[in-house]
PDB file of C-alpha atoms in Angstrom:
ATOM      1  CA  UNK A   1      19.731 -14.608 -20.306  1.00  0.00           C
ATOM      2  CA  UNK A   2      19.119 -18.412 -20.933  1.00  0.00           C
ATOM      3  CA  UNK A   3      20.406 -19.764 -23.864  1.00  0.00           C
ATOM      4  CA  UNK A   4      18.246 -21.324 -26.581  1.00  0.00           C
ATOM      5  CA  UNK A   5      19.531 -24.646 -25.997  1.00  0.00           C
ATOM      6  CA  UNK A   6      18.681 -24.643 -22.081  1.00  0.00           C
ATOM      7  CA  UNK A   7      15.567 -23.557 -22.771  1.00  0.00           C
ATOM      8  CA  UNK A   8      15.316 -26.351 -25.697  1.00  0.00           C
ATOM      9  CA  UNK A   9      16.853 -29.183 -23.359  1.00  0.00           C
ATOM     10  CA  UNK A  10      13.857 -28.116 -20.624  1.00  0.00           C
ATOM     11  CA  UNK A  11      11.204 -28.363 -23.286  1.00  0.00           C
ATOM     12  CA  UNK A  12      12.374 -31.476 -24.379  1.00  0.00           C
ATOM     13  CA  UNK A  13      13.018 -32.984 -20.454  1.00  0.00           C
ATOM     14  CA  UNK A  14       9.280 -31.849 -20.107  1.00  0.00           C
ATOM     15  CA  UNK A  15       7.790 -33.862 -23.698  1.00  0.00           C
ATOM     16  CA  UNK A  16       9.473 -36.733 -22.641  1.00  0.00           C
ATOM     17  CA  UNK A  17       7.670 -36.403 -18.999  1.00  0.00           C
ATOM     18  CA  UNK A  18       4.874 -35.705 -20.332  1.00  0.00           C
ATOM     19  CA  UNK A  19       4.986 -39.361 -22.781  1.00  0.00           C
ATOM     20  CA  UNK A  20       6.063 -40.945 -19.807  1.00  0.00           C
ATOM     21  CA  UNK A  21       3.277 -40.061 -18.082  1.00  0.00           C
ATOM     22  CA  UNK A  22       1.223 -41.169 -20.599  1.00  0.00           C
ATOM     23  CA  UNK A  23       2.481 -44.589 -20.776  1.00  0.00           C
ATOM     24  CA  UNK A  24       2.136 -45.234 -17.522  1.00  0.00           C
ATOM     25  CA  UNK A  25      -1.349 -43.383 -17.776  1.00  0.00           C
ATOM     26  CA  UNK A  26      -2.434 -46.570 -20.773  1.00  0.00           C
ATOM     27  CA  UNK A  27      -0.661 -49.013 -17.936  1.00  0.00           C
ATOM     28  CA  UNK A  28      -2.431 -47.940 -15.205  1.00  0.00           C
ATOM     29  CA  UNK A  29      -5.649 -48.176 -17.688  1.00  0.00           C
ATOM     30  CA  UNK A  30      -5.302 -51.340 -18.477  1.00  0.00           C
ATOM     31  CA  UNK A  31      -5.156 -52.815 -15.111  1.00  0.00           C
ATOM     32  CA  UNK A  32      -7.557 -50.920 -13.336  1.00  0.00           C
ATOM     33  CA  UNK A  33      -9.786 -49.331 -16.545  1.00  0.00           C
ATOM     34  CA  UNK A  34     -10.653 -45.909 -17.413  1.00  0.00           C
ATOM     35  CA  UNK A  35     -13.798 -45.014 -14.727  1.00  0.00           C
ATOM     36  CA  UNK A  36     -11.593 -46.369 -12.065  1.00  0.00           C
ATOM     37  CA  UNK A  37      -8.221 -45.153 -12.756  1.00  0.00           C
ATOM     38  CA  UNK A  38      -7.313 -41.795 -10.088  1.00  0.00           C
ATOM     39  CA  UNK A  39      -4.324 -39.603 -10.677  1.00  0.00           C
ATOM     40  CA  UNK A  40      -3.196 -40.969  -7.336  1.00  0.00           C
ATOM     41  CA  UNK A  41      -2.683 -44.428  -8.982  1.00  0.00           C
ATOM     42  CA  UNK A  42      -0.614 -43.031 -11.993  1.00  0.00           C
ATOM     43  CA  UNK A  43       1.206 -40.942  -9.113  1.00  0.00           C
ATOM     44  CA  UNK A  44       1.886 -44.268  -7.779  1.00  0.00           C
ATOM     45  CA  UNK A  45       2.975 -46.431 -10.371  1.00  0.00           C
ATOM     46  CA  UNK A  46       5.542 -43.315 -12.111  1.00  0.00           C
ATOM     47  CA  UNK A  47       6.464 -42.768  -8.326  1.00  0.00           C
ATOM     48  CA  UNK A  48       5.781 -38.994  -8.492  1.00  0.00           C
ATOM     49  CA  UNK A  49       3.192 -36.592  -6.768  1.00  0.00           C
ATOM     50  CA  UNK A  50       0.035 -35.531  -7.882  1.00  0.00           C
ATOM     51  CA  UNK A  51       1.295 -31.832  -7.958  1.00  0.00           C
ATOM     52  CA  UNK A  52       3.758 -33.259 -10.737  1.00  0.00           C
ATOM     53  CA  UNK A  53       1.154 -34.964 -12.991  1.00  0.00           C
ATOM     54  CA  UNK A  54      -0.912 -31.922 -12.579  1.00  0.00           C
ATOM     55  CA  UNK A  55       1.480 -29.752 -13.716  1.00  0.00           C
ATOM     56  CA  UNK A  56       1.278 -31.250 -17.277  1.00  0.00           C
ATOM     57  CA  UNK A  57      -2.168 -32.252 -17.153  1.00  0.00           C
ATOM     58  CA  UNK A  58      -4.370 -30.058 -15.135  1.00  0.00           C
ATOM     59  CA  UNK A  59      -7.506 -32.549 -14.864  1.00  0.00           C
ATOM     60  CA  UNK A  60      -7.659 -36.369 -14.865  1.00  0.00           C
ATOM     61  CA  UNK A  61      -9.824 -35.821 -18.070  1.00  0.00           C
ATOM     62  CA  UNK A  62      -7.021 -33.823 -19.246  1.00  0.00           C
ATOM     63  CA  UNK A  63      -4.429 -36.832 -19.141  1.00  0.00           C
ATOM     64  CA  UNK A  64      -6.662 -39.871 -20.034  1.00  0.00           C
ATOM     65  CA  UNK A  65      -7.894 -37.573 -23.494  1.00  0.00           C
ATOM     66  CA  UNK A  66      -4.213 -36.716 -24.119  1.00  0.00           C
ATOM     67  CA  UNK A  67      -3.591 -40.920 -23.327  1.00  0.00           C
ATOM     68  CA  UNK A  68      -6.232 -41.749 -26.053  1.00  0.00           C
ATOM     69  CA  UNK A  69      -5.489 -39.241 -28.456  1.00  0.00           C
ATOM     70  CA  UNK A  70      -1.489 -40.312 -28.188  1.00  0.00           C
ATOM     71  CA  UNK A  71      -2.621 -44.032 -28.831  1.00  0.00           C
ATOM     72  CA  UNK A  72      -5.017 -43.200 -31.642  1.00  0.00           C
ATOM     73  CA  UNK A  73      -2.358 -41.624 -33.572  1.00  0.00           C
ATOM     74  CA  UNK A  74       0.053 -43.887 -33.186  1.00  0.00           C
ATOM     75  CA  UNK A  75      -2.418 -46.741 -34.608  1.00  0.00           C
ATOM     76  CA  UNK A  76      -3.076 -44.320 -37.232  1.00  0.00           C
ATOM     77  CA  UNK A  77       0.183 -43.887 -38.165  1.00  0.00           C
ATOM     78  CA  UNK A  78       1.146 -47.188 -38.344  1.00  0.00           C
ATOM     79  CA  UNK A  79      -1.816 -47.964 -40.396  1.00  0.00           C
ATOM     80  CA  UNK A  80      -1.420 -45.163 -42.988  1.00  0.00           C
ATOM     81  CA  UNK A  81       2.456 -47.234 -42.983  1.00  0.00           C
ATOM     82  CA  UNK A  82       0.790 -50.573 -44.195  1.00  0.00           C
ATOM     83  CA  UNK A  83      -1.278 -49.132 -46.774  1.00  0.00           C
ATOM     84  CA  UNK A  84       1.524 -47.033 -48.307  1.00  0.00           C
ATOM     85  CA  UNK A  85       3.902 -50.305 -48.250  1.00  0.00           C
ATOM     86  CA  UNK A  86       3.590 -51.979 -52.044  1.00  0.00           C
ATOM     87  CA  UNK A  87       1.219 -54.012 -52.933  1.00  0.00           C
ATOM     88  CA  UNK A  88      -1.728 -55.390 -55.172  1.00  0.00           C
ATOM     89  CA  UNK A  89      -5.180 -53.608 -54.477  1.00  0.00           C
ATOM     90  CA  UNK A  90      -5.900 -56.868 -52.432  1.00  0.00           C
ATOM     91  CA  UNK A  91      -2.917 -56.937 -50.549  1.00  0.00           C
ATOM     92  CA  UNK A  92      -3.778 -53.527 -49.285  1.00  0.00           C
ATOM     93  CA  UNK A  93      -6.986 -54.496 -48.483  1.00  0.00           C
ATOM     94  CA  UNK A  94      -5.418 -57.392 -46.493  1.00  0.00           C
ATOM     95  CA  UNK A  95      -3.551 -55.587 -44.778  1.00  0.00           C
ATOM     96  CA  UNK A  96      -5.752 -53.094 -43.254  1.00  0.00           C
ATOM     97  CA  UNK A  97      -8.094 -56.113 -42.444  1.00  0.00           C
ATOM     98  CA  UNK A  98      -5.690 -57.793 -40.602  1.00  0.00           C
ATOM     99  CA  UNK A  99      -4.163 -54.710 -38.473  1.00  0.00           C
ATOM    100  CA  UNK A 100      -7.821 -53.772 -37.173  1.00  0.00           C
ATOM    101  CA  UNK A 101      -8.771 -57.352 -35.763  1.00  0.00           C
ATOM    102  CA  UNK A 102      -7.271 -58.249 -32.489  1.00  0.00           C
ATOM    103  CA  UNK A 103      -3.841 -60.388 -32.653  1.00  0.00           C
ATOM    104  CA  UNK A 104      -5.443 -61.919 -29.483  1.00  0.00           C
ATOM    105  CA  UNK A 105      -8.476 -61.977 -27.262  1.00  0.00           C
ATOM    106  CA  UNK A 106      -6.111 -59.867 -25.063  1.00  0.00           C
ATOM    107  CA  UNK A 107      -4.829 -57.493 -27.356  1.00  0.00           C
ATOM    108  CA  UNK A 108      -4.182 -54.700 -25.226  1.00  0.00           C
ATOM    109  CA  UNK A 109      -4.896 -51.762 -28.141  1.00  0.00           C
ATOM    110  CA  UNK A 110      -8.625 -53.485 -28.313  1.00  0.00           C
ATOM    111  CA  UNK A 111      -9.023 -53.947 -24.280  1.00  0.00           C
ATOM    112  CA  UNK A 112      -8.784 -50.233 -24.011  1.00  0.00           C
ATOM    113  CA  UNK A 113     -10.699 -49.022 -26.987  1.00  0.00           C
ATOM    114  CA  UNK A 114     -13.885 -51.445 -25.683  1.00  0.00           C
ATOM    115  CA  UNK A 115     -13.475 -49.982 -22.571  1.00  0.00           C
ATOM    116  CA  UNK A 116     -13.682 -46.741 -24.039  1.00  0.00           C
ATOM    117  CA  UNK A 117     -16.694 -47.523 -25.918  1.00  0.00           C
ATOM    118  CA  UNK A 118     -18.729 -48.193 -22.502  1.00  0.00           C
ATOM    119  CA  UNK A 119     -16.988 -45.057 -21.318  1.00  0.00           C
ATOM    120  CA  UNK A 120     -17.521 -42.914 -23.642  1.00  0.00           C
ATOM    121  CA  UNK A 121     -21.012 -43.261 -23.569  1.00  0.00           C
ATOM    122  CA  UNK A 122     -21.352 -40.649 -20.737  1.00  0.00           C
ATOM    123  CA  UNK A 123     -18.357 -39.053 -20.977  1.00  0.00           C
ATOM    124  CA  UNK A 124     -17.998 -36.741 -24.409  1.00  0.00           C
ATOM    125  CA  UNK A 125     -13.909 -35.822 -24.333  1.00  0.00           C
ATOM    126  CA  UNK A 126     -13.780 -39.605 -24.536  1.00  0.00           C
ATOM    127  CA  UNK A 127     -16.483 -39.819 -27.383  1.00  0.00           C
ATOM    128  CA  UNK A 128     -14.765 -37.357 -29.615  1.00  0.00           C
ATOM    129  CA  UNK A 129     -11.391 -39.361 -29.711  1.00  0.00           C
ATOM    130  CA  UNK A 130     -13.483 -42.425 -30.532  1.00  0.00           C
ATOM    131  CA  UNK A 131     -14.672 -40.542 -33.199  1.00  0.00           C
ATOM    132  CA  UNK A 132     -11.468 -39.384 -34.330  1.00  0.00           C
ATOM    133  CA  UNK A 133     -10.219 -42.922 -34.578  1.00  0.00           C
ATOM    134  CA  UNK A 134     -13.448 -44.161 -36.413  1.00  0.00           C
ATOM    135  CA  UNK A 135     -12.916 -41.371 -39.011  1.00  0.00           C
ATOM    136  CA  UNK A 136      -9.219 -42.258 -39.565  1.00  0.00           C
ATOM    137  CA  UNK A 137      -9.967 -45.525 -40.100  1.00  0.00           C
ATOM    138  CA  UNK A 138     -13.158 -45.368 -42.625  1.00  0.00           C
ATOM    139  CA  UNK A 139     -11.356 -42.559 -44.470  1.00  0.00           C
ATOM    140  CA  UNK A 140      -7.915 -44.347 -44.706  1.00  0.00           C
ATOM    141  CA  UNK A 141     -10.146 -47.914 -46.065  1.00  0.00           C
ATOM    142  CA  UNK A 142     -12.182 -46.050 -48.260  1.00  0.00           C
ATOM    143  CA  UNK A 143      -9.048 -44.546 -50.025  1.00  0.00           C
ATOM    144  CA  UNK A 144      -7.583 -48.247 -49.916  1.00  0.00           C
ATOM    145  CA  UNK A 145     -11.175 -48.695 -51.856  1.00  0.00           C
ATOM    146  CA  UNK A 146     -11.236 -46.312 -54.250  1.00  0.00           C
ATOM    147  CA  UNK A 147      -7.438 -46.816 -54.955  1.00  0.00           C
ATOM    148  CA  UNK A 148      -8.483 -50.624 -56.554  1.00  0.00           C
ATOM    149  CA  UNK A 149     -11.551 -49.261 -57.892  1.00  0.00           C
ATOM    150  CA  UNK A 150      -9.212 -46.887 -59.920  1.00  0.00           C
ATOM    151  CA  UNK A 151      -6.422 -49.643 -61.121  1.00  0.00           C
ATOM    152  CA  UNK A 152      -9.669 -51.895 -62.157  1.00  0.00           C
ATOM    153  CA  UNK A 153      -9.155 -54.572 -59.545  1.00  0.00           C
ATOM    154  CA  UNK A 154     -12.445 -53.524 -57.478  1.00  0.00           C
ATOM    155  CA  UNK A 155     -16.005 -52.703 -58.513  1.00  0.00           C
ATOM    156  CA  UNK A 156     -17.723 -50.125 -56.002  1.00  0.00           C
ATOM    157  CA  UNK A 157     -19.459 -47.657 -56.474  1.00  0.00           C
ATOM    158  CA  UNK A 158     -18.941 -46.022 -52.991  1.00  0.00           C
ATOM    159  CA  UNK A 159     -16.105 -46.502 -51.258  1.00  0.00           C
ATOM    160  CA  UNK A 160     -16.669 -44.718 -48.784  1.00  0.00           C
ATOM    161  CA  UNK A 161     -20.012 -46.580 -47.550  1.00  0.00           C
ATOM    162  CA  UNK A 162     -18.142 -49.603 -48.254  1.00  0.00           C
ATOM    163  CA  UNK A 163     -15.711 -48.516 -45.614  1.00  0.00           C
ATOM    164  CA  UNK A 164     -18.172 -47.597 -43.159  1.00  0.00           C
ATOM    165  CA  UNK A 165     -20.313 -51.197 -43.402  1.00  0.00           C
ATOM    166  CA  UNK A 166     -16.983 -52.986 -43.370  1.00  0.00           C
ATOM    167  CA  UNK A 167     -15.911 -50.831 -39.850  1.00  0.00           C
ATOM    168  CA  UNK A 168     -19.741 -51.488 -38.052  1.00  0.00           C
ATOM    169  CA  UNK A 169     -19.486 -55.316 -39.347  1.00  0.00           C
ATOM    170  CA  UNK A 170     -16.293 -55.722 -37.577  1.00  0.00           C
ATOM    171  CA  UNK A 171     -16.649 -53.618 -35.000  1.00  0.00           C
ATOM    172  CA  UNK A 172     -19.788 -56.276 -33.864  1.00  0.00           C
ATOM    173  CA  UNK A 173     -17.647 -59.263 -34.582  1.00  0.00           C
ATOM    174  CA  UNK A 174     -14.594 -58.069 -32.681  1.00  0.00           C
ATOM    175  CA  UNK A 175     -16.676 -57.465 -29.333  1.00  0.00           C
ATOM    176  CA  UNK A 176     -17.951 -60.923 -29.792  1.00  0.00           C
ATOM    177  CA  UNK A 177     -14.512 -62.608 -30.467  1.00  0.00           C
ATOM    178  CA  UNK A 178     -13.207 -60.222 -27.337  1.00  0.00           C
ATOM    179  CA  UNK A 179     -15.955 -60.893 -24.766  1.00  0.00           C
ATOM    180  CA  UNK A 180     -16.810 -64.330 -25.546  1.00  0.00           C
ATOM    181  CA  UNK A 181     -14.458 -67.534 -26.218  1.00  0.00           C
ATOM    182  CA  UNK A 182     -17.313 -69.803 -28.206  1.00  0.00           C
ATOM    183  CA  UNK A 183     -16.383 -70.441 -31.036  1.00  0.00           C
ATOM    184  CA  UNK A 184     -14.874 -67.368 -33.192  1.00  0.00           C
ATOM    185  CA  UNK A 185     -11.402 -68.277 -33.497  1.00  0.00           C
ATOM    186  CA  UNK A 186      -9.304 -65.382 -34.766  1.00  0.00           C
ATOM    187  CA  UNK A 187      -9.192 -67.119 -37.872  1.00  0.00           C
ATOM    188  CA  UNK A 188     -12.766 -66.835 -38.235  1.00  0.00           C
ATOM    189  CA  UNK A 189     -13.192 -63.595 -37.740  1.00  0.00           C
ATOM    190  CA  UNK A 190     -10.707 -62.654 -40.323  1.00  0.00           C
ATOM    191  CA  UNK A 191     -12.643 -64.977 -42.913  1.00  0.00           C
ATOM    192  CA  UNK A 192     -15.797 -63.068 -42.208  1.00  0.00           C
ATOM    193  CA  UNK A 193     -13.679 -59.877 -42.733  1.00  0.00           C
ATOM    194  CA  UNK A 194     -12.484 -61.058 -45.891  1.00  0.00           C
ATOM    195  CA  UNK A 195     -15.818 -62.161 -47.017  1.00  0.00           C
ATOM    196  CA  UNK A 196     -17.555 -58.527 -46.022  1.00  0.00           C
ATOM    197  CA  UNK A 197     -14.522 -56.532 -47.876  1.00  0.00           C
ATOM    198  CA  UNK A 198     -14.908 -59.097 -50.564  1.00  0.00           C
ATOM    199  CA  UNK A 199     -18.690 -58.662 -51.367  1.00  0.00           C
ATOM    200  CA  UNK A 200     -18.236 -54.194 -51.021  1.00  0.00           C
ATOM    201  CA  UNK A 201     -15.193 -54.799 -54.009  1.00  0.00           C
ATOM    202  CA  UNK A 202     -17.014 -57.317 -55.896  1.00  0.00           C
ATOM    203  CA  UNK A 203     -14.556 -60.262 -55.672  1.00  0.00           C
ATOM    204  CA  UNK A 204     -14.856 -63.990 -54.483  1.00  0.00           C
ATOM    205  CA  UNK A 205     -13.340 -63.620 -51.160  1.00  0.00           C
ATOM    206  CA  UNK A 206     -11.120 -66.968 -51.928  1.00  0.00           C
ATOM    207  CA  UNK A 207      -8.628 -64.689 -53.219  1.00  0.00           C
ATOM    208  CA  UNK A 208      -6.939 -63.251 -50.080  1.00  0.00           C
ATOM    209  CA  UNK A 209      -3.978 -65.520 -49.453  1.00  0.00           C
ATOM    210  CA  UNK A 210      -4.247 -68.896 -47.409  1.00  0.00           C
TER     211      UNK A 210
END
């Protein structure tokens, strides 16, 4: 009879396969993109057979949902982690403004979400976690809302549609930073983030920090 711990050190050789798959599932992603991406080129780069990948993940849709969903929560995560750090109301609000806009026009986190945006499109398992992450997001800012409209700092009378404006508004305005140099600096594009989350909470947007 196997012991529990054998059968405990297997499941936990097989989780950590499994997240090293998906790493190297994001990796391969990124370089090649999500419609192009085949299981043999994950196969490749982890330097394992197909047989091996299927094992955990018995369709490519399988593995690039579980890849998406993995990376969703861990952005999740880290945001609900900022908002519960202390703060003023508009510190919070800061904060979640400035983890959602790109560090870079090559933020990797935002290359792969865009590209699931065209993606998911067509193809729904990709929709839904793109809807997931969307929901997360509005819900966790409209708390961060209604929190300051609580303590007195914000006036809003819905939070939550404040949330939801504030999400399409930047959603538009990261594409355009992403796609196109011009002129939106990243430090434009978190001025017209503060001046959108300003106008919801009914403050003058001058005071976010410098």
């Amino acid at each position: 009879m196997q012991s529990g711990g054998a059968r405990g050190s297997r499941a936990d050789q097989a989780d950590q396969r499994r997240a090293e798959l998906l790493e190297a599932t994001r990796r391969v992603v990124l370089e090649r993109g999500l419609a192009s991406t085949r299981v043999a080129d994950i196969a490749k780069a982890t330097n394992v057979s197909g047989g091996l990948i299927h094992y955990h993940f018995a369709t490519k849709d399988d593995l690039i949902t579980a890849m998406l969903r993995s990376t969703s929560e861990s952005e999740v995560r880290r945001l609900k982690e900022i908002v519960a750090e202390q703060g003023t109301p508009v510190e919070r609000l800061d904060r979640v403004l400035r983890f959602y806009i790109p560090a870079s026009r090559s933020d990797q986190s935002w290359i792969l979400w865009l590209d699931a945006w065209a993606v998911g499109v067509r193809e729904a398992h990709v929709r839904a976690i793109l809807l997931e992450l969307e929901g997360a997001w509005i819900e966790i800012l409209g708390q961060v809302i209604a929190d300051g409209v609580a303590s007195g700092a914000f006036v809003c009378d819905d939070p939550q549609g404040a949330a939801e404006r504030i999400d399409g508004m930047l959603d538009g305005l990261v594409v355009r930073y992403t796609l196109h140099a011009g002129n939106m600096s990243r430090a434009r594009l978190l001025h017209h983030a503060r001046v959108a989350a300003a106008r919801e909470v009914g403050l003058d947007p001058g005071v976010f920090p410098a």
